[in-house]
């Protein structure tokens, strides 16, 4: 009998996260304080993050223990199943072996709670009683609301107003887990009020929502701030995904030739890929492919330099691929892949040629998603669809060459909250966007020069 | 380390369904032809069902082999995990051991594909190329669309117009799997046209949609009809759920004292409970509890007699608990629990005192659902919330008495498509309905007398 799901027993759940920092082929450039122009130290971060996460952010230890309380919550959906995509393989007629690591079974439906749960735990340990964060379409906010709900922490989510109004479902999900959700900008913060004064009808932006959440945390003693991607400690928590994949491939008697994931801020991708990046740095022949939208081609066409993490220029400057912090993404449906920058750890590895980046248009990604739904059954998130398309491309190449490659998809989440986008695709109403090069160059002019 | 998920290995997936028919404590009354008043035979059903399903409908074999092709699709989410609800138990402070069998990981998100996949397979085997069905809110339609999509069958879904218009997400899900979905009544059938003539603006009903789907199947040679609950063969296919639970409890070294499930047409409940009903009939002390809404109290306050399966009086007459085929359910959010009748197999067991029925109000069920979401993390469907409430009641009784009961919940599906209902609950806008006794008695007057 063929095996469909490779299940790692609960007692073999990885007990440590993998920290790639000490294994990098070049040192990671430090974040720079936007005011002083100097590298940021732990003290600068203490008002907004708990100390344990700050330590993880700069740690050079290759392995970091996962607390028992975090593992207990992880076990609600972890180890997550690694699927062999038999039906998709047959449909394509490929000799390739395709696997997908299914993170959609977590209660919020994506990989995001891998870090949300850990962050909620460390905050609680240090006496924090409330966490503030921002969210766009709500994927991250709902993961943090879930994590806080289970640890009994209050959770305040600043949700970009246009999403708050147009996409009520994720908001209600957050509220069901006990979070309070405000349409951003609010009148609760200085940053919010100053925006509302200028433009009372603004639809908000992720940049504004970040400013509000950070200000909330910085001005309340019992409250810290939490971020769902980009930072080192966030990527660290996600590595449990890749560590599980390695164990599961061993159980299947197989070895990966190719790891394919989508990239928004980089945490989903890094989580699946970093344990394999280590093997590659140790000399193993393995292709590690990052997928992004042509509408937001950060890794494929951005510049590798210091830039702000947010539009409002309030965050530290990070060394990363960037389209410029003033980048306004076209309205594509992979809302999680519309960030102007990317995690510094990922960007360094792309810059060093360890990770390869590819960009895809929206219509073919949805076509791939529908093919997947009609063969494997599961409905992928639009973000996840990017790596399905890249995988189908590679599997069809194998069909031509006869190569029996082992391809692993980082299947990051389900598409139950994205059916409006599927409807547009099925009705031929989706547009493909190629972000214009001159607009990238124009936006990069506003990025400050940082002496390295 | 405590275990959270009890996982049955794929190779130990049950290979046979359990047919309760030969084990019943009294013979099952046959369905009656509405025209002739005579018991229905296989020939009467041949125009609308494939022969293999008709055979299963009347089979007296205790075990029926599951075809390999069906098992192959089942393995996308089966064996499904049996969870130990550690966090809920702690929150309640109960000595009871609570388990939930999580059927929400199937691609459509509920138990429904257990039969949809089997029905699609048998139809395909007999050369059928298209299946027609009806759906209300879309739970069943999406399961059948999924099953047909994977077996390459066309699927036509008549969706009650008001749901088609107000709840587009499940429709889009069906279309993504390749089904064609029409708002019922349509101008494609005689039944639909005759309704539209009288009332062009009708919002439709499940009864009308059934009539259209049956007519479609009866008037097209390549097309059969499919039903998602009530019938014996549907309940049969669901028994894989209970068979897995038994194996999983063995792995956990535990034994059930109580099985709790919600009842709409009875297929979810029967699937989890029938393998335990057999033990009870063999003398084991086990409580088997069926949960329904007070707004649709079929088992708790209906009459046990022959009635039509549909409002339009087109289906065979079935011996069951019924609120009368003209019953119009109040607009509660557990859309899957608003049927006026129930599966004859279930009803017989309720009538014989083997299964106990309880009814619950809508607000406390949502309160139970929110408690569950904030402890176990997963968001239950409103239907599923009924058995969570019954379980919390029982677990709190155990807290008083000190009894260490083992309670198993048939967790039938997720609530991602029901967030509008959660919003109403969180905003104190939900009404509780106690269906009036005089309206039940009035409706029962229109039910024909059948000589038994």
Short mmCIF file of N, CA and C in Angstrom, two decimals, chain B residues 74-155:
data_model
loop_
_atom_site.label_atom_id
_atom_site.label_comp_id
_atom_site.label_asym_id
_atom_site.label_seq_id
_atom_site.Cartn_x
_atom_site.Cartn_y
_atom_site.Cartn_z
N UNK B 74 -9.52 8.49 0.90
CA UNK B 74 -9.66 8.64 2.36
C UNK B 74 -8.33 9.02 3.01
N UNK B 75 -7.26 8.41 2.51
CA UNK B 75 -5.97 8.61 3.17
C UNK B 75 -5.46 10.04 3.09
N UNK B 76 -6.12 10.89 2.28
CA UNK B 76 -5.75 12.31 2.30
C UNK B 76 -5.96 12.91 3.69
N UNK B 77 -6.94 12.39 4.42
CA UNK B 77 -7.16 12.91 5.78
C UNK B 77 -7.45 11.80 6.81
N UNK B 78 -7.56 10.57 6.40
CA UNK B 78 -7.85 9.46 7.29
C UNK B 78 -6.62 8.58 7.47
N UNK B 79 -6.48 7.82 8.54
CA UNK B 79 -7.29 7.95 9.75
C UNK B 79 -7.17 9.37 10.30
N UNK B 80 -8.29 9.94 10.71
CA UNK B 80 -8.25 11.29 11.28
C UNK B 80 -7.82 11.20 12.74
N UNK B 81 -7.19 12.25 13.26
CA UNK B 81 -6.68 12.16 14.64
C UNK B 81 -7.79 12.15 15.68
N UNK B 82 -7.58 11.37 16.72
CA UNK B 82 -8.43 11.45 17.92
C UNK B 82 -7.66 12.28 18.93
N UNK B 83 -8.23 13.40 19.34
CA UNK B 83 -7.55 14.31 20.27
C UNK B 83 -7.96 14.03 21.70
N UNK B 84 -7.00 14.14 22.60
CA UNK B 84 -7.32 14.21 24.02
C UNK B 84 -7.38 15.70 24.35
N UNK B 85 -8.52 16.16 24.92
CA UNK B 85 -8.75 17.59 25.16
C UNK B 85 -8.15 18.02 26.49
N UNK B 86 -6.83 17.92 26.61
CA UNK B 86 -6.17 18.26 27.88
C UNK B 86 -6.52 19.66 28.37
N UNK B 87 -6.44 20.64 27.47
CA UNK B 87 -6.64 22.03 27.90
C UNK B 87 -8.08 22.29 28.31
N UNK B 88 -9.03 21.69 27.60
CA UNK B 88 -10.43 21.85 27.99
C UNK B 88 -10.68 21.20 29.34
N UNK B 89 -10.14 20.00 29.53
CA UNK B 89 -10.29 19.32 30.83
C UNK B 89 -9.76 20.20 31.97
N UNK B 90 -8.57 20.75 31.77
CA UNK B 90 -7.97 21.59 32.82
C UNK B 90 -8.82 22.82 33.10
N UNK B 91 -9.29 23.43 32.03
CA UNK B 91 -10.13 24.62 32.18
C UNK B 91 -11.38 24.29 32.99
N UNK B 92 -11.96 23.13 32.74
CA UNK B 92 -13.19 22.74 33.46
C UNK B 92 -12.87 22.18 34.85
N UNK B 93 -11.63 21.78 35.07
CA UNK B 93 -11.27 21.15 36.34
C UNK B 93 -12.01 19.84 36.56
N UNK B 94 -12.18 19.10 35.47
CA UNK B 94 -12.96 17.86 35.55
C UNK B 94 -12.06 16.64 35.63
N UNK B 95 -12.46 15.61 36.36
CA UNK B 95 -11.71 14.35 36.33
C UNK B 95 -12.04 13.52 35.08
N UNK B 96 -13.02 13.98 34.28
CA UNK B 96 -13.37 13.24 33.07
C UNK B 96 -12.23 13.31 32.06
N UNK B 97 -12.12 12.25 31.27
CA UNK B 97 -11.17 12.25 30.15
C UNK B 97 -11.99 12.52 28.89
N UNK B 98 -11.68 13.66 28.22
CA UNK B 98 -12.45 14.06 27.05
C UNK B 98 -11.61 13.86 25.79
N UNK B 99 -12.19 13.18 24.82
CA UNK B 99 -11.54 13.01 23.52
C UNK B 99 -12.42 13.63 22.44
N UNK B 100 -11.79 14.14 21.37
CA UNK B 100 -12.62 14.54 20.22
C UNK B 100 -12.02 13.99 18.93
N UNK B 101 -12.89 13.38 18.14
CA UNK B 101 -12.47 12.78 16.86
C UNK B 101 -12.60 13.88 15.82
N UNK B 102 -11.46 14.35 15.32
CA UNK B 102 -11.45 15.58 14.52
C UNK B 102 -11.60 15.31 13.02
N UNK B 103 -12.83 15.47 12.54
CA UNK B 103 -13.11 15.27 11.11
C UNK B 103 -12.95 16.55 10.29
N UNK B 104 -12.46 17.62 10.93
CA UNK B 104 -12.40 18.91 10.22
C UNK B 104 -11.21 19.01 9.28
N UNK B 105 -10.32 18.01 9.28
CA UNK B 105 -9.15 18.11 8.42
C UNK B 105 -9.38 17.57 7.01
N UNK B 106 -10.56 17.03 6.74
CA UNK B 106 -10.83 16.63 5.36
C UNK B 106 -10.83 17.89 4.49
N UNK B 107 -10.50 17.75 3.20
CA UNK B 107 -10.43 18.97 2.37
C UNK B 107 -11.68 19.85 2.44
N UNK B 108 -12.92 19.31 2.44
CA UNK B 108 -14.06 20.22 2.59
C UNK B 108 -14.32 20.63 4.04
N UNK B 109 -13.63 20.03 5.01
CA UNK B 109 -13.70 20.50 6.39
C UNK B 109 -14.73 19.82 7.27
N UNK B 110 -15.26 18.68 6.86
CA UNK B 110 -16.24 17.98 7.70
C UNK B 110 -16.17 16.48 7.44
N UNK B 111 -17.09 15.74 8.09
CA UNK B 111 -17.20 14.30 7.90
C UNK B 111 -17.84 13.93 6.57
N UNK B 112 -18.50 14.90 5.91
CA UNK B 112 -19.31 14.58 4.73
C UNK B 112 -18.57 13.82 3.62
N UNK B 113 -17.29 14.11 3.34
CA UNK B 113 -16.65 13.37 2.24
C UNK B 113 -16.49 11.87 2.49
N UNK B 114 -16.64 11.40 3.72
CA UNK B 114 -16.56 9.94 3.93
C UNK B 114 -17.56 9.21 3.05
N UNK B 115 -18.73 9.80 2.85
CA UNK B 115 -19.69 9.16 1.94
C UNK B 115 -19.61 9.74 0.53
N UNK B 116 -19.29 11.02 0.40
CA UNK B 116 -19.23 11.63 -0.94
C UNK B 116 -18.22 10.89 -1.81
N UNK B 117 -17.06 10.57 -1.25
CA UNK B 117 -16.01 9.90 -2.01
C UNK B 117 -16.49 8.50 -2.41
N UNK B 118 -17.12 7.79 -1.48
CA UNK B 118 -17.60 6.45 -1.78
C UNK B 118 -18.68 6.50 -2.87
N UNK B 119 -19.61 7.44 -2.74
CA UNK B 119 -20.68 7.54 -3.73
C UNK B 119 -20.13 7.90 -5.11
N UNK B 120 -19.19 8.83 -5.15
CA UNK B 120 -18.59 9.19 -6.44
C UNK B 120 -17.94 7.96 -7.06
N UNK B 121 -17.22 7.19 -6.25
CA UNK B 121 -16.54 6.00 -6.76
C UNK B 121 -17.51 4.99 -7.37
N UNK B 122 -18.58 4.63 -6.62
CA UNK B 122 -19.51 3.61 -7.13
C UNK B 122 -20.23 4.10 -8.39
N UNK B 123 -20.55 5.37 -8.43
CA UNK B 123 -21.18 5.91 -9.64
C UNK B 123 -20.23 5.78 -10.83
N UNK B 124 -19.00 6.16 -10.61
CA UNK B 124 -18.02 6.07 -11.70
C UNK B 124 -17.86 4.63 -12.18
N UNK B 125 -17.81 3.69 -11.24
CA UNK B 125 -17.68 2.27 -11.57
C UNK B 125 -18.79 1.79 -12.48
N UNK B 126 -19.99 2.37 -12.31
CA UNK B 126 -21.13 1.89 -13.10
C UNK B 126 -21.36 2.77 -14.32
N UNK B 127 -20.37 3.56 -14.71
CA UNK B 127 -20.44 4.30 -15.97
C UNK B 127 -21.18 5.62 -15.89
N UNK B 128 -21.58 6.00 -14.71
CA UNK B 128 -22.22 7.31 -14.56
C UNK B 128 -21.17 8.39 -14.81
N UNK B 129 -21.54 9.47 -15.50
CA UNK B 129 -20.55 10.52 -15.76
C UNK B 129 -20.88 11.81 -15.02
N UNK B 130 -22.10 11.88 -14.47
CA UNK B 130 -22.48 13.11 -13.78
C UNK B 130 -23.36 12.76 -12.57
N UNK B 131 -23.19 13.50 -11.47
CA UNK B 131 -24.03 13.31 -10.29
C UNK B 131 -24.73 14.63 -9.98
N UNK B 132 -26.02 14.54 -9.69
CA UNK B 132 -26.78 15.73 -9.30
C UNK B 132 -27.12 15.63 -7.82
N UNK B 133 -27.08 16.75 -7.15
CA UNK B 133 -27.48 16.77 -5.75
C UNK B 133 -28.02 18.14 -5.38
N UNK B 134 -28.56 18.22 -4.16
CA UNK B 134 -29.01 19.51 -3.64
C UNK B 134 -28.10 19.90 -2.50
N UNK B 135 -28.07 21.17 -2.17
CA UNK B 135 -27.37 21.58 -0.95
C UNK B 135 -28.04 22.83 -0.39
N UNK B 136 -27.99 22.93 0.95
CA UNK B 136 -28.52 24.12 1.60
C UNK B 136 -27.41 25.14 1.70
N UNK B 137 -26.77 25.20 2.84
CA UNK B 137 -25.68 26.15 3.03
C UNK B 137 -24.43 25.74 2.26
N UNK B 138 -24.35 24.49 1.82
CA UNK B 138 -23.25 24.11 0.95
C UNK B 138 -22.28 23.07 1.50
N UNK B 139 -22.47 22.65 2.73
CA UNK B 139 -21.56 21.67 3.34
C UNK B 139 -21.56 20.36 2.54
N UNK B 140 -22.75 19.83 2.26
CA UNK B 140 -22.83 18.58 1.51
C UNK B 140 -22.40 18.78 0.06
N UNK B 141 -22.89 19.84 -0.57
CA UNK B 141 -22.54 20.09 -1.97
C UNK B 141 -21.03 20.18 -2.15
N UNK B 142 -20.35 20.82 -1.22
CA UNK B 142 -18.90 20.95 -1.40
C UNK B 142 -18.20 19.61 -1.20
N UNK B 143 -18.72 18.77 -0.31
CA UNK B 143 -18.13 17.43 -0.14
C UNK B 143 -18.29 16.61 -1.42
N UNK B 144 -19.48 16.68 -2.04
CA UNK B 144 -19.69 15.90 -3.26
C UNK B 144 -18.87 16.48 -4.42
N UNK B 145 -18.78 17.80 -4.48
CA UNK B 145 -17.96 18.43 -5.53
C UNK B 145 -16.51 17.95 -5.41
N UNK B 146 -16.03 17.89 -4.18
CA UNK B 146 -14.67 17.39 -3.92
C UNK B 146 -14.53 15.94 -4.40
N UNK B 147 -15.48 15.09 -4.00
CA UNK B 147 -15.41 13.68 -4.39
C UNK B 147 -15.46 13.50 -5.90
N UNK B 148 -16.38 14.20 -6.54
CA UNK B 148 -16.50 14.11 -8.00
C UNK B 148 -15.23 14.66 -8.67
N UNK B 149 -14.72 15.77 -8.14
CA UNK B 149 -13.51 16.37 -8.72
C UNK B 149 -12.36 15.37 -8.75
N UNK B 150 -12.18 14.63 -7.67
CA UNK B 150 -11.04 13.69 -7.61
C UNK B 150 -11.25 12.47 -8.49
N UNK B 151 -12.52 12.08 -8.74
CA UNK B 151 -12.76 10.93 -9.61
C UNK B 151 -13.09 11.34 -11.05
N UNK B 152 -13.00 12.64 -11.33
CA UNK B 152 -13.22 13.08 -12.71
C UNK B 152 -14.66 12.99 -13.17
N UNK B 153 -15.61 13.08 -12.23
CA UNK B 153 -17.03 13.08 -12.59
C UNK B 153 -17.56 14.51 -12.63
N UNK B 154 -18.52 14.77 -13.52
CA UNK B 154 -19.21 16.05 -13.47
C UNK B 154 -20.15 16.06 -12.27
N UNK B 155 -20.39 17.24 -11.76
CA UNK B 155 -21.22 17.36 -10.56
C UNK B 155 -22.12 18.59 -10.71
#
